[in-house]
Short mmCIF file of C-alpha atoms in Angstrom, two decimals:
data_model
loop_
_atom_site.label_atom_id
_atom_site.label_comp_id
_atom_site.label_asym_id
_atom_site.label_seq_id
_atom_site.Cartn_x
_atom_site.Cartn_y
_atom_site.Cartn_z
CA UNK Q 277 130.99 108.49 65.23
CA UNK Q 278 132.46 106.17 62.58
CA UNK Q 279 130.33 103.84 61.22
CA UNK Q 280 131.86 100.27 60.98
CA UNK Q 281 129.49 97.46 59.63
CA UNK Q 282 129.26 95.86 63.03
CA UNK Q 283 127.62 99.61 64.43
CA UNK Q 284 125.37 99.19 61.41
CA UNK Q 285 123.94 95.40 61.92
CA UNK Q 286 123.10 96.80 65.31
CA UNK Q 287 121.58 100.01 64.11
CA UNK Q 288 119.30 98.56 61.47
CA UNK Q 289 117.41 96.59 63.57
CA UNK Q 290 116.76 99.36 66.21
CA UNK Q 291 115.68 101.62 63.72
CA UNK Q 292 113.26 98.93 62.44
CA UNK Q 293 112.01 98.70 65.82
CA UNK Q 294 111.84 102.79 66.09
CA UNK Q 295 110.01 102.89 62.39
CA UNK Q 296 107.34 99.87 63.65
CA UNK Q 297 106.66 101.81 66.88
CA UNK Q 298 106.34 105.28 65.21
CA UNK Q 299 103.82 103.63 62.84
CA UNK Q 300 101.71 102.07 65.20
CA UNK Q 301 101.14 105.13 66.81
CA UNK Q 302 100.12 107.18 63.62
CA UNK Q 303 96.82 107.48 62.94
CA UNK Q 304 94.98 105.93 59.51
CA UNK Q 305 95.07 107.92 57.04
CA UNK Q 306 91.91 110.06 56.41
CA UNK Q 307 93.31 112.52 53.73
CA UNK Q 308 90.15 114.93 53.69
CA UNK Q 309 89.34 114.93 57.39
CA UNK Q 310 90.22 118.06 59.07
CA UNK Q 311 90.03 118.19 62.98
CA UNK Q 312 89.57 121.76 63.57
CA UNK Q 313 86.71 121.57 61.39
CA UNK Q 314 84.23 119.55 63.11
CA UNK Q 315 82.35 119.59 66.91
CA UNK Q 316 80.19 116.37 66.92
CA UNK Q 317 77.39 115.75 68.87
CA UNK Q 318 74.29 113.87 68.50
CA UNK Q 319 70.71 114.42 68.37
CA UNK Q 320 68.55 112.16 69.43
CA UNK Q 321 64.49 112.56 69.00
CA UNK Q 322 62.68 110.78 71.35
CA UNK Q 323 59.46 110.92 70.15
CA UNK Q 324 60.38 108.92 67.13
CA UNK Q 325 62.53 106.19 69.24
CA UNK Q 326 60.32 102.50 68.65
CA UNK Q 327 62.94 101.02 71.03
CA UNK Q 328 63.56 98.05 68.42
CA UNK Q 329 67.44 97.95 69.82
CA UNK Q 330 68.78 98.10 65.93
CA UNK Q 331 71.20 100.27 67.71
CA UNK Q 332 72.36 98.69 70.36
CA UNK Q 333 73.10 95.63 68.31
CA UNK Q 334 74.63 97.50 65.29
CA UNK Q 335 77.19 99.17 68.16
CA UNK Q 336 77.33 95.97 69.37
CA UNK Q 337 78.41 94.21 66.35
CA UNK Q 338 80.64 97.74 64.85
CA UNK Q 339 82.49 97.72 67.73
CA UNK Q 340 82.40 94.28 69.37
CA UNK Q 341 80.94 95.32 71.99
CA UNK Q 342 81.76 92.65 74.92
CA UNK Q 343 78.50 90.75 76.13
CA UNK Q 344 76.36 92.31 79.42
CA UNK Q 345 78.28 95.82 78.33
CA UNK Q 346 77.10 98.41 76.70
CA UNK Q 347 78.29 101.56 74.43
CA UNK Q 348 74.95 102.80 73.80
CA UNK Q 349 71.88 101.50 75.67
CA UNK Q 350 68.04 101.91 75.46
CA UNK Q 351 66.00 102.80 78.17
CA UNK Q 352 61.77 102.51 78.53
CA UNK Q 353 60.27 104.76 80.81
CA UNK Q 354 56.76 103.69 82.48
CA UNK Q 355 55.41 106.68 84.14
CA UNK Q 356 51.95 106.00 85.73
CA UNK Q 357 49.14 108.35 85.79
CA UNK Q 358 49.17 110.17 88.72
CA UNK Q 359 52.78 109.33 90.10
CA UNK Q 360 55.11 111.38 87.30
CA UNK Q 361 57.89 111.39 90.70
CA UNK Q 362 57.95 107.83 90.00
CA UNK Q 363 58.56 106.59 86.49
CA UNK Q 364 59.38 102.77 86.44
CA UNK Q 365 62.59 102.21 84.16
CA UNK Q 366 63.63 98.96 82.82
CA UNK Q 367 66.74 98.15 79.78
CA UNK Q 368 66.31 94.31 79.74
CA UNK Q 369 69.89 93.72 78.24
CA UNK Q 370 70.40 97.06 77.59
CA UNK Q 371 67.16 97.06 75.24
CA UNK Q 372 69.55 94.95 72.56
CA UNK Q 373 66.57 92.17 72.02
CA UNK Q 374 63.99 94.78 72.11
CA UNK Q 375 61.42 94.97 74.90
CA UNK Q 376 58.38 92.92 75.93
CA UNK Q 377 54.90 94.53 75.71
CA UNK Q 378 54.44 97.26 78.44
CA UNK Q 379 51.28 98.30 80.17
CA UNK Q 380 48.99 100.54 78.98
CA UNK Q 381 48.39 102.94 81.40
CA UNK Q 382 50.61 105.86 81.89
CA UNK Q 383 53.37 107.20 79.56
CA UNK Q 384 54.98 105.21 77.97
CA UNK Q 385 58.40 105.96 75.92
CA UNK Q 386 62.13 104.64 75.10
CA UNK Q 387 65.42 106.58 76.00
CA UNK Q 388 68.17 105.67 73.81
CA UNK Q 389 71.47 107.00 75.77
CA UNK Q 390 75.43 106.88 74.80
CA UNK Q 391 78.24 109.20 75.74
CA UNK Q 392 77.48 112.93 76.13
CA UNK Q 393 81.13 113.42 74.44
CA UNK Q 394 80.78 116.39 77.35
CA UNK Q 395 83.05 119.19 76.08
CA UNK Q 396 83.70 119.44 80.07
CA UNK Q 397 83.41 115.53 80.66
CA UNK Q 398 84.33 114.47 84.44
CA UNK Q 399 85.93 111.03 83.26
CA UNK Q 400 88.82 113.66 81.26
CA UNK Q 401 89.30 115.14 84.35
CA UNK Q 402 89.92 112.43 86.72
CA UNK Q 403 92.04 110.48 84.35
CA UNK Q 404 95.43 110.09 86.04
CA UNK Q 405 97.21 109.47 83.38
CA UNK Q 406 95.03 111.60 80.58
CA UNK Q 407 94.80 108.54 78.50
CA UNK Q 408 91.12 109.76 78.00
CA UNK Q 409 90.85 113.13 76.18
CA UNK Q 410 88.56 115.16 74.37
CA UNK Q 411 90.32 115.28 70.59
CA UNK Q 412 90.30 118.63 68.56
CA UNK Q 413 87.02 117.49 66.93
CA UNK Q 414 84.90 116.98 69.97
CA UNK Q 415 84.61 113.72 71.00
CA UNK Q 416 85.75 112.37 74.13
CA UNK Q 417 87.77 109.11 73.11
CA UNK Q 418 90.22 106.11 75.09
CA UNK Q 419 93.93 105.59 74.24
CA UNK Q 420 93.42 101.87 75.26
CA UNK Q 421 97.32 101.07 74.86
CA UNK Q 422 97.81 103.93 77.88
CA UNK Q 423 95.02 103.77 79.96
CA UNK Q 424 95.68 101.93 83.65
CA UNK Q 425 92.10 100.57 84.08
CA UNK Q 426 92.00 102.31 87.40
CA UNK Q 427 88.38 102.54 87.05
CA UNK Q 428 88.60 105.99 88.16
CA UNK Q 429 86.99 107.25 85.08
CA UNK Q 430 84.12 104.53 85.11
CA UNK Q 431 82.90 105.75 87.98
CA UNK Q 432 82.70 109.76 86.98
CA UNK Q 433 80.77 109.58 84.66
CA UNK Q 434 77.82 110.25 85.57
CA UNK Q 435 75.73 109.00 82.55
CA UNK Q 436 76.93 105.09 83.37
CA UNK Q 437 78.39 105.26 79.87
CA UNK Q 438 81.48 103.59 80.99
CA UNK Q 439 82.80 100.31 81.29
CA UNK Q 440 86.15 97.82 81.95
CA UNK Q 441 86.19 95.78 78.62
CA UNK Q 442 87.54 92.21 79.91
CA UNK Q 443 89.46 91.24 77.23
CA UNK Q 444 91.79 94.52 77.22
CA UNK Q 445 91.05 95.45 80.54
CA UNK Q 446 90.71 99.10 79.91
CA UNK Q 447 88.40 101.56 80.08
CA UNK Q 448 85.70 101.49 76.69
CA UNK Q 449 83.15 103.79 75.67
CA UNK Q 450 81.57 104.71 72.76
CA UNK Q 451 83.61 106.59 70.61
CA UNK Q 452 80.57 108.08 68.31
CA UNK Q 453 82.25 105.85 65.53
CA UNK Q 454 85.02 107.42 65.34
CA UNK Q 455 86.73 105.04 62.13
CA UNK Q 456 83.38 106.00 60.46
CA UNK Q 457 82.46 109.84 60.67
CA UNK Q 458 86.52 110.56 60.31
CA UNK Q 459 85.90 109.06 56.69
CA UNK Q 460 82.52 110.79 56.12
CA UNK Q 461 80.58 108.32 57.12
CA UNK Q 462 77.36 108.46 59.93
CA UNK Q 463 77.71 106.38 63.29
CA UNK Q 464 76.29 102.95 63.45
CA UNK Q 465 73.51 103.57 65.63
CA UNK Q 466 72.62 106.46 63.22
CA UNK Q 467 73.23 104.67 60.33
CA UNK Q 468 70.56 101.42 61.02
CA UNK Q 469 67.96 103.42 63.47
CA UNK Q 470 64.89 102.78 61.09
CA UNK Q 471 63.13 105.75 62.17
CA UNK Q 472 65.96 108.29 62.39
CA UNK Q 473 65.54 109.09 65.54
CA UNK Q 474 69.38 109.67 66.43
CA UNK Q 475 70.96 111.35 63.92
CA UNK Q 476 74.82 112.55 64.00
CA UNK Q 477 75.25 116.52 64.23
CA UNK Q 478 78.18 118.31 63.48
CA UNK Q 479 78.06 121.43 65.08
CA UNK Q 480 80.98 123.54 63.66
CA UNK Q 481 79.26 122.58 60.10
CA UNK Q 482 77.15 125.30 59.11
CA UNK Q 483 74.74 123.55 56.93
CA UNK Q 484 74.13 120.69 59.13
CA UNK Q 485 70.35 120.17 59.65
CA UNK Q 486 71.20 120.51 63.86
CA UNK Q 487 71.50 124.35 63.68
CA UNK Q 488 67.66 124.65 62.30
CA UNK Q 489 66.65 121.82 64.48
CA UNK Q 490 67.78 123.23 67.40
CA UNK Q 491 66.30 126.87 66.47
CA UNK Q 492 63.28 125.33 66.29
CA UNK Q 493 62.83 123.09 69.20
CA UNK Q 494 62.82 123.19 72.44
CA UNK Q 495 66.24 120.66 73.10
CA UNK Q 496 67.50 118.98 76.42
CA UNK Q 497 70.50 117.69 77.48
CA UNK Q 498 70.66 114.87 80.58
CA UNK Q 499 71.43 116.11 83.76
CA UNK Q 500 72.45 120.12 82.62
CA UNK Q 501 72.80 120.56 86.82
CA UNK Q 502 76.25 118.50 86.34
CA UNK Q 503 77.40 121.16 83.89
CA UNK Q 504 79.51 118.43 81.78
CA UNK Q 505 78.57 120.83 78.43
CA UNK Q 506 76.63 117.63 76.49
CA UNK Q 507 76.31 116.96 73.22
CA UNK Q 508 74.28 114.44 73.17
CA UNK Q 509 71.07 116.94 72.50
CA UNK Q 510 67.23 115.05 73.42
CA UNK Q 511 64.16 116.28 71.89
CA UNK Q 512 61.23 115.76 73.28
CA UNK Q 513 62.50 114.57 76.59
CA UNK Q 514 60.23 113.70 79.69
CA UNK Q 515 61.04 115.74 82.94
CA UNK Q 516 61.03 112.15 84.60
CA UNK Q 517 64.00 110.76 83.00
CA UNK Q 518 67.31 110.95 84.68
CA UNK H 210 52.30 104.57 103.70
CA UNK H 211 54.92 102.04 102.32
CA UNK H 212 57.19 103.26 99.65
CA UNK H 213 57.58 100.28 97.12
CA UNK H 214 61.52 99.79 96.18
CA UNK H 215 62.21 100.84 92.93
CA UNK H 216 65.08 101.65 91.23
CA UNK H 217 67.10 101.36 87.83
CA UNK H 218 70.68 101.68 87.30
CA UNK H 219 72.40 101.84 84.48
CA UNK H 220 73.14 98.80 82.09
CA UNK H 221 77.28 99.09 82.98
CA UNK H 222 76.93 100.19 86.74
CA UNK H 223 75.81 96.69 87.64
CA UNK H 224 79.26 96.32 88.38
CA UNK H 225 81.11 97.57 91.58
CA UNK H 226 84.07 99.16 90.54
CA UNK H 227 86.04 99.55 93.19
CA UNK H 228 85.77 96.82 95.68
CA UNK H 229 87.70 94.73 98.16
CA UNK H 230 91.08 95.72 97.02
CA UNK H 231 90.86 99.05 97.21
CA UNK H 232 89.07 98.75 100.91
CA UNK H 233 92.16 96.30 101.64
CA UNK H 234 94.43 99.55 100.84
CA UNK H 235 93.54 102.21 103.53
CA UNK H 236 92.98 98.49 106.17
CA UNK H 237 96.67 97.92 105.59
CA UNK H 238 97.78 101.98 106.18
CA UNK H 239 95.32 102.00 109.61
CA UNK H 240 97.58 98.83 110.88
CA UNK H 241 100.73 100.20 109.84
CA UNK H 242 99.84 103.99 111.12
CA UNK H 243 98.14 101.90 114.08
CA UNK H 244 101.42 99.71 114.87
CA UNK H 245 104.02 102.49 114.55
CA UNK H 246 101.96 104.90 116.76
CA UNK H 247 102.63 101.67 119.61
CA UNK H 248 106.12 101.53 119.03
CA UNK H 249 106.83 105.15 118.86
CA UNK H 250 104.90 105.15 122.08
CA UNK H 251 107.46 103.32 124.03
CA UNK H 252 110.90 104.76 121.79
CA UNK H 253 109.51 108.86 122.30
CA UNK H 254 106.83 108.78 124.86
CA UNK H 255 108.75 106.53 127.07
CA UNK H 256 105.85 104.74 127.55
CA UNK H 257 106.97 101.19 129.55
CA UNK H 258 103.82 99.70 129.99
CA UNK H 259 103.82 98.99 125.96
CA UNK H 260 107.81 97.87 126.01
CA UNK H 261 107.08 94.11 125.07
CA UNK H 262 105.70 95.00 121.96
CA UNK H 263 107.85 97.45 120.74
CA UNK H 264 109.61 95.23 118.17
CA UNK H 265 106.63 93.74 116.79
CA UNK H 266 104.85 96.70 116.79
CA UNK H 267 108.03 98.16 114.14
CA UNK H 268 108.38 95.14 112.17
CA UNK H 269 104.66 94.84 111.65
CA UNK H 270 104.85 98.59 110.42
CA UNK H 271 107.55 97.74 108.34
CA UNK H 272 106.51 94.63 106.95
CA UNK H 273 103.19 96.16 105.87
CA UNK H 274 104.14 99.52 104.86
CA UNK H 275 106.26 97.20 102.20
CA UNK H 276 102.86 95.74 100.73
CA UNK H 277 100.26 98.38 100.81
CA UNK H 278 100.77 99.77 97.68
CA UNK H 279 99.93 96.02 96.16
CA UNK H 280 95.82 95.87 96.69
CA UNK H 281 96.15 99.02 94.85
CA UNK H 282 98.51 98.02 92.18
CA UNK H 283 96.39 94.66 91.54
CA UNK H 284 92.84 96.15 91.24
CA UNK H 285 94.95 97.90 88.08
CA UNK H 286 94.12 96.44 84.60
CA UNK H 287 97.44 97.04 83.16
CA UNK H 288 99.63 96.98 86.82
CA UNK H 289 102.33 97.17 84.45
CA UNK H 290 101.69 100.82 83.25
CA UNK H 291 100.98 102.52 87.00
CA UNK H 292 104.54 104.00 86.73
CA UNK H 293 103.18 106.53 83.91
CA UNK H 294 100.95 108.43 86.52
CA UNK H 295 104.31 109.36 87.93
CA UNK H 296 106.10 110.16 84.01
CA UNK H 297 102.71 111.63 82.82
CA UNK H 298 100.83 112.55 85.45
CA UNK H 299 97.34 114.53 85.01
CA UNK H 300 96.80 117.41 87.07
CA UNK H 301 93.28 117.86 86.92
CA UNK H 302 93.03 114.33 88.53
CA UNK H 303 92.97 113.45 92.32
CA UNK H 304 94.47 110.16 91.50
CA UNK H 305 97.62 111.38 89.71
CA UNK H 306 98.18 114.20 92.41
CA UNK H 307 97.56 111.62 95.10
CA UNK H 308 100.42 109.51 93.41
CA UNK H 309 102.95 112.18 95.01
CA UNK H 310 101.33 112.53 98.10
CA UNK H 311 102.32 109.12 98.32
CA UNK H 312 105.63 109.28 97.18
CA UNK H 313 106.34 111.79 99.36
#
């Protein structure tokens, strides 16, 4: 094909168009990151969890977080003497204000929960269009410029970590940070918890402080019966909380 | 004894996900499965007792056979991207698989 000037004003701008496109699709540039070398999960100790909702508003504020929605959410578990079938559960606001005084009876302790980033997770699977996938490094993440907001995926998972942000109308979750622990950095939860009771884990990392953690204690996952492979690992965790 | 009503759900399943539209969808298939079964009644079962409303019985099949994908299309987020669960459909889901089911 000859190219005359008039083929060439009309090529320029489509490959301007092509460059812009190819661009927005390419990922920032983390030079030392390496996918294949990480498996993230989180550990989270419960025992150390004052339930001050640092967290929830550091997500909150991270990843502007849409009000009434939650990425990561606190939950306080009353369970009474003598009824451990029945623990009360509250999240006022998804525990981002903190909580008012509880009664002083019973068991008393806070659940701080987020996505499993389930190396099996159901809301991959039911995806229709797979604009939901689990990347190389283990965690489960949202191509919001793809996804359909069907809502299918919402209502998989079975951990409630899902939601429909209203501005973009697609499905949001948390992404464990993923613009921070791609550069080295911990999660924001992790990073402001005063107490250190969730801390990130890379599993694939053999000198991470997980692998003697986990040696060490006895670890729980929530719900193992729905065999989602979480890795989102609780110490510490109270038969009572679902 | 009287069980007390408890319960807790989680923060973001407050919300109903899928609601009227998508119980709109399978209304709309019952009328038009329901409305072609009359008028096939009377065209192959030579059924005369249900003549008179043999053309209204097909048009109303048409007519909503031509709209029931739309409850489904609208409770979309992006309506504009449902096409792509026919370009890049996922197999493991029910959803994308159904999409054919449907085409067909």
């Amino acid at each position: 094909m000859e190219i005359t000037r008039r083929r060439l004003l009309l090529l320029l701008p489509a490959a301007a168009v092509a460059w812009k496109y190819i661009q927005a699709g390419t990922p920032e540039a983390a030079p030392n990151y390496k996918l294949g070398e990480h498996w993230w999960g989180m550990l989270i100790d419960i025992p150390k969890c004052i339930g001050c909702g640092s967290c929830v508003r550091a997500c909150s504020a991270e990843n502007d977080v849409p009000d009434g929605y939650f990425r990561t959410w606190i939950e306080r578990y009353h369970v009474p003497d003598w009824a451990i079938e029945r623990p009360e559960v509250e999240s006022p606001n998804g525990g981002k204000d903190g909580f008012p005084p509880n009664q002083s009876t019973g068991k008393n302790f806070f659940v701080p929960k987020l996505c499993n980033h389930c190396a099996d997770s159901p809301c991959t699977q039911v995806c229709p269009v797979g604009a939901t996938f689990v990347s190389p490094d283990g965690v489960v993440l949202v191509d919001k410029n793809y996804c359909l907001g069907c809502r299918y995926c919402v209502q998989a998972c079975p951990y409630g970590c899902r939601f429909i942000n209203p501005k973009t109308n697609t499905a949001e979750k948390c992404t464990l940070c993923y613009h921070r622990i791609t550069k080295g950095l911990t999660t924001a939860c992790a990073e402001v918890c005063p107490t250190g009771a969730r801390q990130l884990a890379d599993l694939k990392n053999p000198n991470d402080p997980i692998h003697e953690f986990l040696k060490t204690h006895s670890v729980q996952v929530l719900k193992p019966h729905m065999a989602t492979g979480a890795k989102v690992f609780y110490n510490g965790m109270d038969g009572s909380v679902r | 004894m009287q069980i007390p009503v408890e319960g807790f759900m989680y923060p973001n399943e407050v919300e109903l996900q899928w609601s009227v539209l998508i119980v709109l969808y399978p209304f709309i298939t019952g009328l038009v499965a329901g409305a072609f079964i009359l008028a096939s009644l009377e065209r192959v079962f030579r059924v005369s007792a249900v003549k008179p409303t043999y053309r209204l019985a097909l048009l109303t099949a048409l007519s909503f056979l031509l709209v029931a994908p739309l409850p489904l299309q609208l409770h979309l987020g992006h309506p504009e991207r449902s096409f792509e669960m026919y370009l890049t459909p996922h197999r493991s889901s029910a959803m994308a698989m159904f999409g054919f089911v449907y085409l067909w």
